[in-house]
XYZ file of C-alpha atoms in Angstrom:
359
model
C 50.723 93.141 -8.880
C 49.923 89.140 -7.312
C 48.425 87.497 -10.116
C 47.358 85.179 -6.745
C 43.546 85.856 -4.989
C 40.018 84.920 -6.320
C 37.605 86.226 -8.164
C 35.722 87.793 -4.962
C 32.842 88.300 -7.931
C 32.102 87.335 -10.613
C 30.194 89.306 -13.146
C 29.851 86.945 -15.813
C 26.942 84.334 -16.943
C 29.513 82.107 -18.139
C 33.267 81.638 -18.947
C 33.276 81.232 -22.418
C 31.415 84.313 -23.358
C 31.475 86.207 -27.443
C 33.809 89.002 -27.021
C 34.075 92.351 -28.428
C 35.743 94.984 -27.213
C 34.906 98.191 -28.643
C 37.343 100.603 -28.428
C 35.742 104.755 -28.153
C 38.012 107.227 -30.606
C 38.891 110.017 -27.271
C 35.308 109.045 -25.451
C 37.272 110.826 -21.797
C 34.910 110.878 -18.814
C 34.528 114.496 -19.766
C 31.224 113.168 -22.571
C 29.438 110.284 -19.322
C 26.953 111.934 -17.735
C 27.488 109.742 -15.172
C 30.920 110.389 -14.625
C 29.741 114.222 -13.742
C 30.597 115.122 -17.763
C 28.954 117.140 -19.334
C 24.546 116.120 -20.275
C 23.445 114.731 -23.362
C 25.886 114.547 -24.955
C 26.473 110.622 -24.470
C 22.001 109.715 -23.882
C 22.800 105.774 -24.954
C 25.875 105.416 -23.492
C 24.153 106.948 -19.900
C 21.446 104.984 -20.912
C 23.137 101.642 -20.430
C 25.766 102.462 -17.631
C 22.460 101.206 -15.731
C 22.023 97.389 -17.135
C 25.744 96.322 -17.342
C 28.743 96.729 -15.078
C 29.614 99.787 -14.895
C 32.801 101.259 -14.108
C 33.820 103.977 -11.959
C 36.466 105.285 -11.640
C 38.751 104.578 -14.173
C 42.179 106.236 -16.108
C 43.300 106.034 -19.028
C 47.258 104.918 -18.938
C 47.919 107.201 -21.812
C 46.736 109.938 -24.582
C 47.264 109.055 -27.432
C 45.089 105.601 -29.753
C 48.739 104.252 -30.656
C 49.624 104.215 -27.400
C 45.687 103.501 -26.305
C 45.570 100.506 -28.003
C 49.050 98.680 -26.494
C 47.558 99.568 -22.695
C 44.336 98.105 -23.234
C 44.638 95.137 -25.331
C 47.801 94.723 -24.050
C 47.444 95.072 -20.340
C 50.897 97.508 -20.912
C 51.862 100.798 -19.107
C 51.651 104.078 -20.934
C 55.603 105.955 -21.602
C 55.942 109.425 -21.526
C 58.221 109.525 -24.249
C 58.065 106.238 -26.734
C 55.360 104.696 -28.000
C 54.983 100.522 -27.737
C 53.612 100.136 -31.212
C 56.309 102.239 -32.875
C 58.583 99.754 -31.863
C 57.509 96.167 -33.530
C 60.337 94.522 -31.765
C 58.934 94.981 -28.718
C 55.373 95.117 -28.495
C 55.732 91.796 -30.545
C 56.982 90.567 -27.482
C 54.145 92.101 -25.763
C 51.191 89.394 -23.936
C 47.764 90.280 -25.321
C 43.881 89.820 -24.424
C 43.495 88.613 -28.017
C 46.801 85.299 -27.993
C 45.762 84.008 -24.878
C 42.146 84.167 -26.088
C 43.116 82.308 -29.238
C 45.054 79.229 -26.613
C 41.225 78.887 -25.479
C 40.007 78.393 -28.784
C 38.567 81.797 -29.654
C 38.887 83.325 -33.255
C 39.393 86.623 -33.486
C 39.326 89.781 -36.172
C 40.257 93.112 -35.527
C 37.853 96.044 -37.312
C 38.745 100.008 -38.238
C 37.420 102.681 -40.816
C 41.040 104.061 -40.643
C 44.660 103.175 -42.181
C 45.007 99.712 -40.509
C 49.414 101.448 -40.960
C 48.565 104.191 -39.157
C 52.053 104.224 -36.135
C 52.429 100.132 -37.307
C 49.105 99.550 -35.726
C 48.985 96.691 -38.515
C 52.425 94.643 -37.111
C 51.725 94.717 -33.564
C 47.264 93.481 -33.892
C 49.151 91.085 -36.424
C 51.346 89.509 -33.731
C 48.576 90.281 -31.097
C 46.609 86.987 -32.017
C 44.271 88.784 -34.783
C 43.488 86.485 -36.924
C 41.966 89.214 -39.556
C 41.874 92.560 -40.028
C 39.273 94.823 -41.890
C 39.936 98.401 -42.037
C 39.843 101.577 -45.031
C 40.601 99.724 -47.800
C 37.601 97.006 -47.413
C 35.189 99.780 -48.232
C 34.639 100.882 -50.715
C 35.546 105.028 -51.671
C 32.801 106.958 -50.879
C 32.336 104.811 -47.523
C 37.188 105.268 -47.421
C 36.428 108.795 -48.293
C 33.344 109.449 -45.745
C 35.754 110.858 -42.447
C 39.049 112.569 -42.392
C 40.072 109.654 -40.942
C 38.027 107.176 -43.103
C 34.758 105.658 -42.633
C 32.636 107.444 -40.586
C 30.863 105.002 -37.284
C 27.411 104.665 -38.590
C 29.072 102.974 -41.941
C 31.304 100.209 -39.923
C 28.903 99.971 -36.810
C 26.731 98.307 -40.002
C 29.563 96.138 -40.932
C 29.823 94.932 -37.669
C 26.278 93.754 -36.915
C 26.353 92.804 -39.687
C 29.768 90.075 -38.697
C 28.077 89.088 -35.841
C 24.708 88.847 -36.168
C 25.197 85.168 -37.637
C 27.531 84.382 -36.924
C 27.865 80.720 -36.261
C 31.516 80.095 -35.717
C 32.189 80.279 -31.098
C 33.599 81.754 -29.523
C 35.357 84.443 -30.988
C 36.369 87.698 -29.906
C 35.885 90.842 -32.387
C 37.732 94.104 -31.827
C 36.627 97.611 -32.879
C 37.988 100.701 -33.153
C 36.201 103.085 -34.255
C 37.442 106.458 -35.062
C 34.145 110.253 -36.076
C 35.026 111.206 -32.420
C 38.415 112.604 -33.825
C 38.854 116.401 -34.371
C 38.136 117.664 -37.672
C 34.627 116.047 -35.483
C 32.787 116.275 -39.265
C 30.382 113.410 -39.234
C 26.624 113.243 -40.805
C 25.021 114.025 -38.025
C 23.262 117.655 -37.008
C 22.024 117.455 -33.044
C 24.276 119.514 -31.691
C 25.319 123.173 -31.811
C 29.276 122.559 -30.916
C 31.268 120.711 -33.478
C 32.939 118.401 -31.211
C 30.217 117.531 -28.714
C 28.445 117.050 -32.127
C 31.215 114.240 -32.720
C 30.306 112.784 -30.322
C 26.867 112.521 -30.235
C 27.167 111.101 -33.230
C 28.880 107.958 -32.364
C 26.689 107.323 -28.910
C 24.359 107.252 -31.369
C 25.731 104.865 -33.304
C 26.746 102.709 -30.469
C 23.361 102.426 -28.888
C 21.407 101.813 -32.326
C 24.279 99.178 -32.566
C 23.063 97.754 -28.825
C 19.401 97.922 -30.107
C 19.725 95.498 -33.112
C 22.510 92.944 -32.080
C 20.461 92.715 -28.827
C 17.423 91.581 -31.013
C 20.003 87.852 -32.297
C 20.160 84.866 -31.102
C 24.057 86.597 -30.626
C 23.443 88.657 -27.779
C 22.279 85.634 -25.027
C 26.178 84.964 -24.671
C 27.975 88.123 -25.720
C 30.238 90.184 -23.612
C 30.276 94.002 -25.261
C 33.513 96.385 -23.317
C 33.076 99.561 -24.092
C 36.269 101.402 -22.985
C 37.947 105.121 -24.363
C 41.008 104.837 -26.595
C 42.324 107.601 -24.120
C 40.629 110.991 -22.936
C 40.023 113.876 -24.213
C 40.714 117.543 -23.306
C 37.295 119.382 -22.645
C 36.250 121.890 -21.935
C 39.954 123.269 -22.887
C 40.350 124.361 -19.029
C 43.127 123.128 -16.188
C 45.618 120.510 -17.242
C 45.270 118.409 -20.300
C 46.385 115.966 -18.407
C 44.270 115.418 -14.886
C 42.498 113.517 -13.765
C 39.313 114.905 -15.206
C 40.811 114.604 -18.633
C 42.143 110.897 -17.996
C 39.444 109.288 -15.906
C 37.347 107.962 -18.476
C 34.309 104.894 -18.252
C 34.671 101.572 -19.457
C 30.885 99.121 -19.469
C 30.247 96.045 -19.555
C 26.976 94.969 -20.912
C 25.216 91.645 -23.456
C 23.913 88.749 -22.181
C 26.914 87.484 -20.714
C 26.607 90.253 -17.371
C 25.115 88.213 -14.738
C 23.796 91.642 -13.791
C 23.545 95.861 -13.054
C 26.578 96.653 -11.183
C 28.550 99.508 -10.737
C 32.588 99.133 -9.864
C 33.921 101.867 -7.769
C 37.660 100.889 -7.372
C 40.329 103.155 -8.870
C 41.674 101.414 -11.803
C 43.332 101.673 -15.653
C 42.317 100.784 -19.195
C 45.301 98.402 -18.485
C 43.346 96.699 -15.708
C 40.869 94.917 -18.613
C 43.741 92.596 -19.670
C 43.714 90.784 -15.675
C 40.085 91.765 -14.536
C 38.501 89.934 -17.884
C 40.942 86.785 -18.061
C 40.556 86.138 -14.816
C 36.943 86.417 -15.378
C 36.754 83.760 -18.068
C 39.306 81.417 -15.114
C 42.411 81.709 -18.253
C 45.901 82.150 -16.439
C 47.723 85.806 -16.643
C 50.128 85.440 -15.547
C 52.273 87.671 -18.188
C 50.577 90.705 -17.735
C 53.006 92.034 -15.280
C 51.970 95.378 -15.448
C 47.682 94.568 -15.659
C 45.552 93.764 -12.072
C 42.676 91.796 -11.360
C 40.933 94.456 -9.833
C 37.997 91.948 -8.764
C 39.966 89.622 -6.740
C 40.991 89.317 -3.055
C 44.202 90.579 -3.534
C 43.227 93.942 -5.262
C 43.817 95.707 -1.932
C 45.353 99.228 -3.414
C 43.971 100.582 -5.672
C 45.725 103.431 -7.630
C 45.996 104.720 -11.117
C 48.951 105.832 -12.639
C 49.304 107.650 -16.138
C 51.617 109.366 -18.662
C 51.740 112.142 -20.605
C 54.912 113.651 -23.289
C 56.869 115.126 -19.839
C 55.695 113.247 -17.211
C 52.978 111.011 -15.122
C 50.245 110.823 -12.927
C 49.048 108.670 -9.958
C 46.676 108.808 -7.604
C 44.731 107.064 -5.060
C 43.165 107.330 -1.933
C 44.534 110.665 -0.704
C 44.577 112.658 -4.446
C 46.471 113.455 -7.747
C 49.626 114.634 -7.793
C 51.349 115.530 -11.206
C 54.452 115.623 -12.091
C 56.982 117.231 -15.306
C 59.226 114.832 -15.086
C 62.424 117.114 -17.114
C 62.023 119.609 -14.018
C 61.534 116.752 -11.824
C 59.144 118.846 -9.912
C 54.997 118.329 -9.074
C 53.474 120.607 -11.923
C 49.205 119.933 -9.338
C 48.780 118.596 -6.333
C 45.572 117.422 -5.194
C 43.729 118.265 -2.469
C 47.514 119.040 -1.001
C 51.738 116.913 -1.594
C 51.957 114.529 -0.938
C 55.458 112.760 -0.891
C 54.475 109.371 -0.887
C 52.609 109.095 -4.394
C 55.469 111.031 -5.641
C 57.953 107.582 -5.242
C 55.391 105.787 -6.226
C 54.892 107.306 -8.890
C 58.579 107.044 -9.872
C 59.061 103.583 -9.433
C 56.404 102.369 -11.666
C 57.948 104.177 -14.050
C 61.011 103.178 -13.468
C 60.297 100.208 -13.329
C 58.194 99.700 -16.643
C 61.209 102.075 -18.552
C 63.594 98.126 -16.939
C 60.598 96.706 -18.201
C 60.836 97.200 -21.458
C 64.699 97.755 -21.210
C 64.830 93.596 -21.521
C 62.045 92.643 -23.894
C-alpha cells in the first residue's frame, strides 16, 4: 500500500492521546448486533458504537490469538501455515505500534490475565516495545485459577481501571488482551442460558462497566480506547468456518480524544489499524509494508484479505472468494466466480511469504 495521501478524515481532537487498545478474545461480528450479529449478547458494545468511531467493515486477518496479535500490533498479514510470533528471529524485525509510540515519547505496558509465555507472546511483546508486562503470575492464586486460561475478565478489567484512573505520567499506551470469551466458556456470570454467548456477554458486561467508570475520571478527556478482536468466532456453527461472516469483526474507537461519533464503512483489515492510527497521530508508518491508512486519500481500492489453515480469502466490492491452497481451487465464491479476486489473493499471499523470507 501507498503511505502517501493525507488523512482526509480526522477523527481525534488531539495528536497525543493516551491510548488503550483492548484486544477482545474471539469477539467476532457474530455477537455484535449492528453488524448483523445475535442480539442481546453485547448490549454495552452495541450501545457504545453510537458514541465512538465505528468501523463496520473490518475483517480479521487470521484465526488464532498469536496470529491476530501480530496482525493487530505489527500491521502484518496472517499466514496460512506459519505463526510469525513463534519465529522470534522474524517477529523481532517487524514494526509495531508500541515501538513507534515509544519513539514519540510514550510509556507502554501490556496486560493479559493468562500465561504470557504461551505461543512465545512474551518475547514478541518485549521485542516490540512493551516496557512492562502484567500477566497471570502477578495475581493471587485464587485469581489465577478463576478461569481455565487464567484470570477472568472482571478481575483484569478492575486491575486495568485501578492502573489507569490516576495515571499522571503522559503520554502512555496500554494494551489489554481479554480472556474469558474462550472455551471452556466457564464464567462467573449467568445472564444467557447458552454457554458460549453467555461468556461473550460476560466480557461485554465487564467492558461496559469499565468504560462507564473510566468515563468519570480525569483520564477520560485525553483517552482513546480502541476495541477490536484478535479474531472471529465460528458461531453459530453453520456454513464455512472461515467465510466473511466469521472473519467480520467490529472495531470501535472511544473516549474523550474522539472528536465526534462517526461510522466508517470502508472494507478493511485489522492489520490496517497500525497505519490508520499512527497517521491520525502524525507518526510515520512507512515501515508497515501491509498496513493501510484507510482514512487517507490514497486508499482508493478498499479490499480485505485473510488466511486460515490451508487457504486464503479475498473480498472487495464485487464479492468474496475463499481459495483452498492445497487443491488450488476456490472453496467458495460469492455472489459469483471472479478470477480477479483469486489472482489478487494469490499475489498478496506470495508477497507476504516473500516479505517474511527476506526478514
